[in-house]
XYZ file of C-alpha atoms in Angstrom:
734
model
C 82.206 224.434 78.912
C 80.874 227.896 78.082
C 77.301 228.405 77.027
C 76.796 232.184 76.778
C 77.260 233.790 73.368
C 77.578 237.448 72.366
C 76.145 238.179 68.942
C 75.983 241.359 66.866
C 73.604 242.577 64.199
C 73.452 245.977 62.541
C 71.677 248.565 60.421
C 73.868 250.164 57.733
C 73.089 253.161 55.536
C 74.520 251.678 52.352
C 74.414 253.371 48.938
C 74.077 251.548 45.644
C 77.394 251.065 43.856
C 79.249 253.101 46.507
C 81.727 250.284 47.015
C 84.232 252.496 48.829
C 81.702 253.874 51.299
C 79.945 250.541 51.739
C 83.247 248.856 52.592
C 84.075 251.445 55.242
C 80.662 251.132 56.879
C 80.933 247.330 56.954
C 84.382 247.507 58.549
C 83.171 250.038 61.099
C 80.282 247.782 62.096
C 82.617 244.798 62.528
C 84.988 246.870 64.631
C 82.133 247.975 66.916
C 80.845 244.406 67.199
C 84.260 243.151 68.276
C 84.611 245.974 70.798
C 81.419 244.712 72.444
C 82.763 241.159 72.633
C 80.741 239.691 69.760
C 81.975 236.556 68.011
C 79.432 236.729 65.197
C 78.479 239.790 63.131
C 75.468 239.896 60.775
C 74.999 242.606 58.129
C 72.099 243.680 55.836
C 71.120 242.052 52.555
C 73.447 242.774 49.611
C 75.360 245.241 51.791
C 78.523 245.180 49.678
C 76.965 246.591 46.490
C 73.718 248.003 47.924
C 70.303 246.374 47.643
C 68.726 248.734 45.093
C 71.163 248.230 42.192
C 68.279 247.053 39.981
C 69.520 246.362 36.417
C 73.093 247.060 37.509
C 72.929 243.500 38.858
C 73.146 242.383 35.221
C 76.547 244.036 34.860
C 79.678 241.986 35.349
C 81.239 245.073 36.947
C 78.865 244.766 39.903
C 79.965 241.174 40.517
C 83.647 242.062 40.018
C 83.641 245.019 42.400
C 81.716 243.029 45.010
C 84.450 240.390 45.022
C 87.084 243.119 45.223
C 85.383 244.455 48.354
C 85.146 240.919 49.749
C 88.895 240.549 49.281
C 89.486 243.778 51.210
C 87.318 242.439 54.016
C 89.170 239.120 54.117
C 92.524 240.895 54.249
C 91.575 243.403 56.927
C 92.849 242.755 60.471
C 89.501 244.109 61.691
C 87.727 240.946 60.496
C 89.985 238.543 62.401
C 88.649 236.358 65.237
C 84.985 237.025 64.480
C 82.637 235.209 62.104
C 81.534 237.793 59.541
C 78.316 237.351 57.583
C 78.108 239.705 54.568
C 75.788 239.991 51.565
C 76.669 240.214 47.872
C 75.604 238.922 44.432
C 77.423 235.829 43.151
C 77.250 233.960 39.841
C 77.334 230.151 40.094
C 77.076 227.993 36.951
C 76.209 231.155 34.981
C 73.256 231.916 37.272
C 73.113 234.973 39.531
C 72.227 234.471 43.177
C 71.603 236.820 46.078
C 74.022 235.372 48.637
C 75.389 235.443 52.159
C 79.117 234.843 52.515
C 80.330 233.671 55.922
C 84.050 233.902 56.640
C 86.480 233.668 59.539
C 90.192 234.463 59.721
C 90.742 234.806 55.951
C 88.796 231.621 55.161
C 85.349 231.462 53.546
C 83.224 229.017 55.510
C 80.178 228.795 53.222
C 78.065 230.670 50.698
C 74.320 230.504 51.214
C 72.142 231.629 48.248
C 68.664 233.049 48.793
C 65.994 230.381 48.423
C 62.750 232.385 48.406
C 62.662 235.595 46.370
C 60.844 238.843 47.138
C 58.772 239.490 44.031
C 55.795 241.578 45.095
C 55.041 245.232 45.711
C 58.282 247.136 45.218
C 60.415 244.043 44.814
C 61.494 242.423 41.546
C 64.257 240.053 42.672
C 63.340 237.359 40.153
C 64.250 239.844 37.414
C 67.904 239.722 38.506
C 68.370 236.591 40.599
C 67.369 232.953 40.607
C 66.300 231.222 43.781
C 68.197 228.209 45.071
C 65.451 225.602 44.870
C 67.459 222.553 45.930
C 66.595 222.080 49.570
C 69.420 220.708 51.717
C 71.698 220.400 48.683
C 75.258 221.755 48.703
C 77.665 222.073 45.778
C 81.250 223.226 45.362
C 81.766 226.827 44.327
C 85.042 227.661 42.587
C 86.351 230.920 43.992
C 87.736 233.680 41.747
C 91.523 233.863 41.628
C 91.598 237.121 43.589
C 89.890 235.354 46.507
C 91.939 232.164 46.178
C 95.102 234.237 46.588
C 93.908 235.400 50.014
C 92.165 232.300 51.383
C 94.244 229.527 49.827
C 90.952 227.804 48.989
C 89.926 226.598 45.548
C 86.323 225.752 46.394
C 83.876 226.390 49.215
C 80.403 224.966 50.072
C 77.552 226.671 48.166
C 73.906 225.934 48.867
C 71.396 225.201 51.591
C 73.685 224.572 54.540
C 74.224 225.692 58.129
C 77.312 226.505 60.156
C 78.257 224.202 63.017
C 80.679 225.683 65.551
C 82.144 223.836 68.549
C 79.316 225.032 70.794
C 76.226 225.733 68.637
C 74.693 225.719 65.147
C 73.821 228.786 63.055
C 71.322 228.891 60.180
C 70.622 231.650 57.665
C 67.403 233.226 56.449
C 67.240 236.157 54.066
C 64.571 238.870 54.162
C 61.479 237.504 52.387
C 62.182 233.975 53.618
C 60.936 235.044 57.050
C 57.636 236.235 55.523
C 57.091 233.047 53.522
C 54.777 230.244 54.706
C 57.704 227.831 54.201
C 60.261 229.788 56.186
C 63.575 227.879 56.413
C 63.824 228.505 60.159
C 61.070 225.934 60.755
C 62.983 222.956 59.397
C 66.304 224.277 60.671
C 64.910 224.580 64.177
C 63.532 221.056 64.083
C 67.005 219.847 63.120
C 68.674 221.510 66.096
C 69.817 224.841 64.658
C 69.914 227.190 67.666
C 70.751 230.580 66.127
C 68.858 231.997 63.152
C 70.079 235.048 61.246
C 68.116 237.223 58.840
C 69.846 239.731 56.564
C 67.167 242.021 55.193
C 66.465 245.054 53.017
C 62.991 245.824 54.314
C 61.552 249.243 53.475
C 59.390 251.495 55.594
C 55.662 251.716 55.186
C 53.296 253.352 57.630
C 52.060 250.921 60.298
C 54.305 248.076 59.095
C 56.940 247.676 61.849
C 54.756 245.519 64.070
C 54.451 242.875 61.333
C 58.221 242.457 61.256
C 58.523 242.247 65.040
C 55.611 239.821 65.358
C 57.044 237.486 62.708
C 60.382 237.289 64.505
C 58.753 236.753 67.889
C 56.518 234.072 66.383
C 59.448 232.309 64.701
C 61.202 231.794 68.027
C 58.008 231.197 70.023
C 57.075 228.157 67.939
C 60.385 226.321 67.995
C 62.647 228.282 70.316
C 66.019 229.673 69.346
C 67.913 232.938 69.016
C 67.019 235.229 66.084
C 69.266 238.013 64.755
C 67.731 240.521 62.353
C 69.815 243.004 60.336
C 68.406 245.620 57.980
C 69.458 248.276 55.533
C 68.851 251.880 56.603
C 68.305 255.086 54.658
C 67.814 256.028 51.014
C 70.145 253.883 48.936
C 69.213 255.616 45.686
C 65.481 255.246 45.104
C 62.000 256.066 46.384
C 62.087 253.805 49.433
C 63.513 254.359 52.893
C 64.935 251.315 54.671
C 64.070 251.744 58.313
C 66.582 249.719 60.291
C 64.985 248.087 63.345
C 67.862 245.649 63.865
C 66.904 243.328 66.701
C 67.729 240.178 68.657
C 65.098 237.761 70.005
C 65.134 234.545 72.005
C 62.287 232.125 72.627
C 59.614 234.632 71.618
C 61.029 237.656 73.449
C 62.827 240.695 72.025
C 65.986 241.365 74.041
C 67.697 244.071 71.949
C 66.215 246.745 69.682
C 67.817 249.140 67.219
C 66.378 252.469 66.103
C 63.797 252.534 63.323
C 64.751 256.027 62.131
C 68.192 257.536 62.637
C 70.775 259.706 60.888
C 73.593 257.358 61.968
C 75.178 255.531 59.054
C 76.224 252.612 61.258
C 74.288 251.146 64.185
C 75.378 247.904 65.845
C 73.172 245.963 68.263
C 74.756 243.281 70.451
C 73.229 240.807 72.894
C 74.641 238.195 75.242
C 72.389 235.143 75.526
C 72.476 231.710 77.153
C 72.270 228.755 74.780
C 70.900 226.630 77.624
C 67.765 228.790 77.581
C 67.132 227.616 74.015
C 67.781 223.983 74.899
C 65.548 224.098 77.959
C 62.737 225.764 75.983
C 62.917 223.181 73.219
C 63.157 220.275 75.611
C 59.595 220.857 76.763
C 57.937 222.448 73.749
C 59.566 221.028 70.629
C 61.292 217.731 71.434
C 58.640 215.328 70.001
C 58.639 217.154 66.649
C 62.404 217.503 66.486
C 62.864 213.748 66.651
C 60.795 213.267 63.483
C 62.661 215.716 61.226
C 63.396 213.509 58.170
C 65.935 215.537 56.205
C 68.932 216.815 58.183
C 70.668 220.080 57.365
C 74.059 219.923 55.703
C 76.420 221.116 58.434
C 79.656 222.933 57.652
C 81.924 222.477 60.648
C 84.300 225.155 61.873
C 86.874 224.930 64.638
C 85.635 227.990 66.500
C 83.525 228.768 69.563
C 81.140 231.643 70.096
C 81.323 231.167 73.867
C 84.272 231.284 76.243
C 85.276 228.709 78.836
C 84.398 230.768 81.894
C 81.275 232.894 81.480
C 79.359 232.250 84.687
C 79.563 235.918 85.701
C 78.664 237.249 82.223
C 75.166 238.847 82.410
C 72.628 238.059 79.716
C 70.149 240.384 78.023
C 66.601 240.296 79.364
C 63.282 240.744 77.479
C 62.243 244.285 76.589
C 59.024 245.871 75.335
C 59.246 247.115 71.759
C 58.553 250.814 71.404
C 56.481 251.406 68.280
C 56.119 254.841 66.700
C 52.684 256.255 66.000
C 51.839 256.877 62.302
C 52.267 260.625 62.919
C 55.752 260.044 64.342
C 56.587 257.802 61.381
C 55.631 260.587 58.940
C 57.723 263.013 60.959
C 60.805 260.770 61.006
C 60.903 258.520 57.927
C 60.556 261.115 55.121
C 62.823 263.490 57.088
C 65.640 260.918 57.159
C 65.033 260.145 53.473
C 65.263 263.848 52.573
C 68.543 264.191 54.486
C 70.107 261.234 52.687
C 68.962 262.613 49.341
C 70.227 266.113 50.072
C 73.667 265.184 51.366
C 74.268 262.678 48.571
C 72.936 264.879 45.755
C 75.561 267.591 46.203
C 72.917 270.340 46.417
C 72.767 273.133 48.992
C 69.208 272.797 50.268
C 65.537 272.678 49.323
C 63.018 275.036 47.743
C 59.290 274.554 48.317
C 56.343 276.426 46.770
C 54.400 276.987 50.016
C 50.727 277.719 49.414
C 49.422 277.736 52.964
C 47.481 274.484 52.476
C 47.732 271.096 54.179
C 49.986 269.398 51.615
C 52.738 271.971 51.158
C 52.648 272.696 54.907
C 53.194 268.988 55.564
C 56.238 269.018 53.306
C 57.546 272.089 55.129
C 57.068 270.408 58.505
C 58.954 267.324 57.324
C 61.906 269.524 56.327
C 61.726 271.199 59.733
C 61.673 267.766 61.377
C 64.812 266.930 59.384
C 66.509 270.006 60.839
C 65.444 268.962 64.346
C 66.958 265.499 63.818
C 70.184 266.993 62.465
C 70.609 269.329 65.440
C 69.913 266.492 67.872
C 72.437 264.221 66.142
C 75.094 266.952 66.312
C 74.385 267.454 70.012
C 74.801 263.691 70.469
C 78.289 263.920 68.979
C 77.593 262.462 65.505
C 80.605 263.915 63.691
C 79.530 262.568 60.284
C 76.275 264.550 60.465
C 78.121 267.788 61.296
C 80.564 267.170 58.466
C 77.671 266.657 56.031
C 75.912 269.829 57.238
C 79.026 271.918 56.701
C 79.440 270.547 53.201
C 75.787 271.289 52.342
C 75.862 274.897 53.585
C 79.368 275.479 52.183
C 80.932 276.567 55.498
C 83.647 274.456 57.147
C 83.174 276.213 60.496
C 79.391 276.230 60.703
C 77.628 274.580 63.653
C 73.832 274.987 63.866
C 72.515 276.486 67.073
C 68.830 275.626 66.519
C 66.580 273.888 63.979
C 65.143 277.270 62.957
C 68.604 278.658 62.220
C 69.522 275.554 60.223
C 66.218 275.825 58.343
C 67.160 279.364 57.314
C 70.392 278.061 55.768
C 68.989 275.034 53.943
C 65.311 275.709 53.242
C 63.694 278.341 51.011
C 59.920 278.691 50.780
C 57.991 280.880 48.356
C 54.342 281.864 48.091
C 53.422 282.288 44.419
C 50.393 284.542 44.345
C 48.069 285.209 41.449
C 44.955 287.356 41.132
C 43.032 284.250 42.248
C 44.953 283.864 45.515
C 43.430 284.922 48.799
C 45.046 286.974 51.556
C 44.315 284.147 54.009
C 46.531 281.590 52.281
C 49.301 284.168 51.869
C 49.299 285.017 55.571
C 49.135 281.351 56.608
C 52.166 280.514 54.474
C 54.120 283.481 55.821
C 53.265 282.642 59.435
C 54.368 279.008 59.089
C 57.614 280.038 57.367
C 58.364 282.441 60.241
C 57.799 279.726 62.832
C 60.046 277.109 61.204
C 62.690 279.664 60.208
C 62.775 279.123 56.438
C 63.932 281.846 54.055
C 60.584 283.001 52.676
C 59.669 284.904 49.512
C 56.416 286.303 48.122
C 56.245 286.092 44.330
C 53.439 287.372 42.094
C 52.983 285.344 38.900
C 50.333 287.485 37.190
C 52.838 289.227 34.927
C 54.204 285.891 33.670
C 50.689 284.479 33.136
C 49.580 287.533 31.181
C 52.746 287.363 29.111
C 52.056 283.779 28.087
C 48.411 284.534 27.312
C 49.546 287.561 25.334
C 51.697 285.367 23.123
C 48.738 283.049 22.572
C 46.491 286.017 21.746
C 48.939 287.462 19.209
C 49.149 284.128 17.398
C 45.444 283.157 17.523
C 43.616 286.438 17.938
C 41.700 284.950 20.910
C 41.890 285.603 24.645
C 40.491 282.798 26.864
C 38.182 283.558 29.807
C 37.392 281.814 33.079
C 34.065 280.027 33.393
C 33.024 282.597 35.997
C 33.350 285.266 33.270
C 31.496 283.321 30.577
C 34.309 281.138 29.285
C 33.946 277.509 28.223
C 35.134 274.566 30.368
C 38.124 274.157 28.052
C 39.133 277.824 28.471
C 38.656 277.558 32.229
C 40.886 274.510 32.451
C 43.609 276.005 30.241
C 43.760 279.181 32.342
C 44.176 277.139 35.524
C 46.921 275.026 33.983
C 48.853 278.069 32.767
C 49.089 279.343 36.348
C 50.189 275.943 37.640
C 52.871 275.495 34.976
C 54.210 279.018 35.406
C 54.747 278.181 39.078
C 56.849 275.164 38.079
C 59.069 277.256 35.811
C 59.557 279.908 38.489
C 60.252 277.314 41.168
C 63.131 275.874 39.148
C 64.433 279.328 38.253
C 64.626 280.374 41.906
C 66.026 276.962 42.889
C 68.887 277.344 40.428
C 69.652 281.040 40.944
C 68.211 281.941 44.342
C 71.416 281.258 46.274
C 73.498 282.853 43.508
C 71.492 286.071 43.878
C 72.300 286.053 47.594
C 76.018 285.539 46.963
C 76.013 281.900 48.062
C 77.206 278.808 46.177
C 75.098 275.858 45.058
C 71.573 275.150 43.930
C 68.395 273.918 45.600
C 66.297 270.799 45.145
C 62.648 271.576 44.357
C 60.218 269.753 46.646
C 56.792 268.585 45.538
C 53.666 268.339 47.680
C 50.985 266.235 45.966
C 49.575 263.498 48.221
C 48.837 259.902 47.288
C 45.070 260.444 46.931
C 45.520 263.224 44.374
C 47.857 260.999 42.405
C 45.174 258.313 42.324
C 42.699 260.565 40.539
C 45.217 262.687 38.644
C 44.074 265.814 40.473
C 47.072 267.864 39.453
C 48.389 269.477 36.309
C 51.049 267.624 34.385
C 54.349 269.545 34.519
C 53.331 271.979 37.213
C 54.649 272.307 40.772
C 53.972 268.591 41.206
C 56.886 268.135 38.780
C 59.539 268.719 41.411
C 62.809 266.893 42.055
C 61.460 264.771 44.920
C 58.257 264.619 46.944
C 58.306 263.477 50.599
C 54.498 263.179 50.904
C 53.632 261.583 47.554
C 52.929 258.245 49.237
C 50.900 259.597 52.164
C 47.131 260.061 52.305
C 45.433 263.376 53.010
C 43.855 261.900 56.133
C 47.241 260.916 57.559
C 48.712 264.304 56.650
C 46.055 266.117 58.645
C 46.791 263.929 61.663
C 50.485 264.613 61.144
C 49.944 268.379 61.211
C 47.971 268.071 64.444
C 50.944 266.194 65.870
C 53.300 268.953 64.679
C 51.226 271.653 66.390
C 52.067 270.144 69.791
C 55.358 268.367 69.130
C 57.110 271.198 67.270
C 55.077 274.075 68.759
C 53.791 275.384 65.420
C 50.442 277.107 66.118
C 50.245 278.419 62.541
C 49.149 274.927 61.511
C 45.818 275.285 63.309
C 44.589 277.842 60.766
C 45.878 275.706 57.899
C 43.979 272.673 59.164
C 40.779 274.675 59.598
C 40.794 275.974 56.009
C 39.114 273.960 53.200
C 41.619 272.448 50.710
C 41.661 274.528 47.535
C 43.779 274.987 44.425
C 42.987 278.735 44.181
C 43.183 278.667 40.405
C 39.737 280.118 39.663
C 38.570 283.679 40.387
C 37.586 284.565 43.959
C 33.987 285.363 44.873
C 33.782 288.562 46.940
C 37.414 288.043 47.905
C 36.737 284.516 49.161
C 37.729 281.108 47.771
C 34.964 279.504 45.725
C 36.906 276.464 44.484
C 37.519 273.432 46.745
C 39.405 270.218 46.051
C 36.750 267.743 47.171
C 34.062 269.461 45.107
C 36.335 269.394 42.047
C 37.207 265.721 42.554
C 33.617 264.636 43.178
C 34.537 262.648 46.288
C 36.061 263.201 49.687
C 39.632 262.369 50.651
C 38.407 259.746 53.116
C 36.426 258.063 50.323
C 39.519 258.124 48.116
C 41.568 256.353 50.788
C 39.038 253.522 50.909
C 38.849 253.284 47.113
C 42.648 253.410 46.789
C 43.119 250.483 49.156
C 40.494 248.423 47.352
C 42.071 249.155 43.957
C 45.644 248.242 44.909
C 45.715 246.129 48.072
C 42.478 244.202 47.475
C 43.082 244.214 43.700
C 39.534 245.272 42.819
C 38.329 246.280 39.400
C 35.173 248.398 39.034
C 32.712 245.548 39.573
C 34.342 243.921 42.599
C 34.907 247.366 44.145
C 31.211 248.104 43.759
C 30.337 244.750 45.346
C 32.422 245.582 48.423
C 31.404 249.218 48.791
C 27.649 248.582 48.757
C 28.216 246.919 52.128
C 30.904 249.257 53.458
C 28.905 252.406 52.632
C 25.397 251.003 52.999
C 24.581 253.344 55.902
C 25.406 256.518 53.975
C 24.974 255.795 50.259
C 22.438 253.933 48.142
C 23.549 251.293 45.651
C 23.052 253.771 42.823
C 25.171 256.381 44.591
C 27.909 253.834 45.250
C 27.846 252.901 41.564
C 28.184 256.558 40.592
C 31.167 257.008 42.934
C 32.918 253.911 41.584
C 32.316 254.872 37.954
C 33.456 258.440 38.560
C 36.654 257.258 40.216
C 37.574 254.836 37.446
C 36.900 257.438 34.756
C 39.162 259.935 36.528
C 41.780 257.302 37.276
C 41.964 255.971 33.724
C 41.878 259.400 32.036
C 44.770 260.617 34.203
C 46.867 257.483 34.629
C 49.312 258.875 32.052
C 50.349 261.507 34.599
C 51.949 258.838 36.775
C 54.571 258.238 34.081
C 56.026 261.687 34.794
C 55.113 262.183 38.438
C 57.819 263.362 40.829
C 59.719 260.538 42.589
C 58.008 260.221 45.957
C 58.785 258.691 49.310
C 57.047 255.317 49.390
C 54.939 255.180 52.544
C 51.602 253.663 51.596
C 50.698 250.229 50.247
C 48.032 251.654 47.901
C 50.392 254.084 46.161
C 49.737 254.488 42.405
C 53.443 255.101 41.686
C 54.106 253.984 38.126
C 57.821 253.232 38.668
C 58.137 249.597 39.958
C 55.268 249.554 42.450
C 51.964 249.931 40.581
C 52.553 248.324 37.195
C 49.486 249.187 35.154
C 48.774 250.687 31.694
C 48.494 254.418 31.131
C 46.202 254.280 28.078
C 42.731 252.954 28.961
C 39.314 252.713 27.389
C 37.874 255.259 29.799
C 34.278 254.154 29.136
C 34.776 250.773 30.922
C 31.631 249.607 29.081
C 31.687 245.927 30.047
C 32.634 246.579 33.687
C 30.085 249.346 34.205
C 27.341 247.246 32.568
C 28.011 244.516 35.131
C 27.493 247.074 37.890
C 24.272 248.378 36.347
C 22.805 244.871 36.146
C 23.120 244.484 39.899
C 21.370 247.706 40.930
C 17.768 246.539 40.266
C 18.524 243.323 42.159
C 20.032 245.187 45.094
C 17.433 247.965 45.334
C 14.844 246.052 47.366
C 17.143 244.478 49.977
C 19.071 247.702 50.406
C 15.891 249.700 50.924
C 14.683 247.173 53.484
C 18.010 247.392 55.297
C 17.834 251.170 55.250
C 14.193 251.412 56.283
C 13.568 254.467 58.399
C 16.850 256.007 57.307
C 17.192 256.029 53.520
C 14.460 257.525 51.415
C 13.327 255.418 48.465
C 13.134 258.587 46.422
C 16.929 258.742 46.472
C 17.070 255.710 44.185
C 17.275 256.802 40.564
C 17.731 254.933 37.344
C 21.360 254.433 36.245
C 22.559 257.039 33.770
C 22.117 255.989 30.179
C 25.189 258.017 29.248
C 27.658 256.821 31.835
C 30.045 255.859 29.057
C 30.707 259.507 28.234
C 32.527 262.196 30.155
C 30.648 265.430 30.766
C 32.377 268.765 30.138
C 32.188 269.505 33.856
C 33.848 266.193 34.726
C 36.524 266.769 32.110
C 37.127 270.202 33.530
C 37.924 268.801 36.967
C 40.294 266.115 35.814
C 43.462 268.102 35.283
C 43.196 270.621 38.086
C 46.337 271.526 39.984
C 46.405 271.258 43.749
C 48.983 273.568 45.257
C 48.754 272.754 48.969
């Protein structure tokens, strides 16, 4: 009697509604799994239609085409003699379910609907699907005629059931079910299920991978068993990047690990494991609990074995140590892979970036360069699909990149858009970085366009606005800054559309944005300026993380130009220079530092704090550096800026989702965009606490904080000063 089983799981770069491409990638993964001797193949969640279909799930076409793909899979000789586990939407009794379909040799074995929905953060599964809430209940599902014609079956089991082969028992989890306190694997394990599978569509966030790995290790540490994890990979049509990490675990140990970031459309991970290891583990650790399991799983029996009769000489996979990427490596790899998917699937010929010589735009440039490094490495590794995509993008069927810098020159255009307020330092820093990464670089002066627009205004109104430095009002000062920012947007799109045409090359370019997540929080950018690009790879990344990323790039990519960029103060360069030097800085305009914004952003979104509860937390967090009154002023200032500028998030450039405190208005951060910006009730609650807190805080700070720093709360905090209003719509160009 055999006891060793070879199992396969995979990461697939599926694309929403690309039924043809999705089918081919599924078949390729099954073919690879069989070539490695696997008898069971697990694929990602909703892999047939793509996970991110959103309201397309309401369409009957999506259900129809999914069944058409399923028929192709059933008919294919590639799927013979291996249990295939695929994901698709299915309607049962007029209710849509997110399902796994398990089949073998042209017969559907069972359909298992998802029981616990993902309905937080980016996920809205309850909008499109219902959860199967009938534990251990199985019904008959009547198959569509097109499937009946292939399988010869009228009905198949549908519900909470497991698959019992001749040598083991396999149970299914789906994505969020692993993260839930009532994970199905607990009861299944206590009822003797030995192999757990999890088909997932889990997106990348910075510093998140260890949570996934720890949950899977914990699941099999508690009750033993083998755990297969499959995940979607790539950009399937939205802001998120699914980051693979397919893996296999047994009894608390990881034995096989897939890549987290890769340009491969199909990656298959296989592992050979000994079922007796599970049984021995459970015999000592879990046996008393397993005897008391009151409600047995419904078992669907199949006349098939995962093991062979003679496997004594078959080696098994041994535990490995998971290799986690640092946050800087994640920024380098995740957005780069996302950009590549977007570029090759958009039909465009490359990217254009307004490069200002600041931290933000330089970070975007380095991510594009990282993409070129990954592409060249994949081509060297023999990835024919990547080379084919590169040739299609550059419009040359014979092209083969010789270096990342050369490839950058073909696919990446950068431009420095100078005005009379720009400094020579930022111009030289932008040019130096462009030279080092190899981008096609241009210097453009926008003064003529700005003067032309102001001339039109002057002819109509008879007035010519002036900067504050020259005696103008705050409103004039703000308008003059915004004109420059919006002119840059118009020119960026003009050069993106016609730049290649002027050089005798086909195609257009995608415009890249470079506003970070902290600036989005406060609205520190001009609406419809260069932040209004096609896509933004850093829109979900904090300024603090971007600086660390650039330090990483200095050494990893050998880009010394970044040292000068990091040393310079962040500035929009939209106001006149003072003696040829920058007088305007971002943190002064915003009224708070980027590190303070990161803390506030996490409290607002992750900890779900309003003004009062945020104040209550920050008086302790910042007690060593700020008085209670100063904390109150920071909190009030943030919420005024946030609420006055929330409307900008309705038009902000689609950004790579990388941070759990992102203010992205599209699906992730669902909040109003028209507020009472005075926050009278909330701010009054804060003010009532300051007299109470003053004495204990001064005692705590004795010897360090001067009592004279405590001042009475402003009696006019409900209004916005002209200076504050002037800083609210500034454009940050880095």
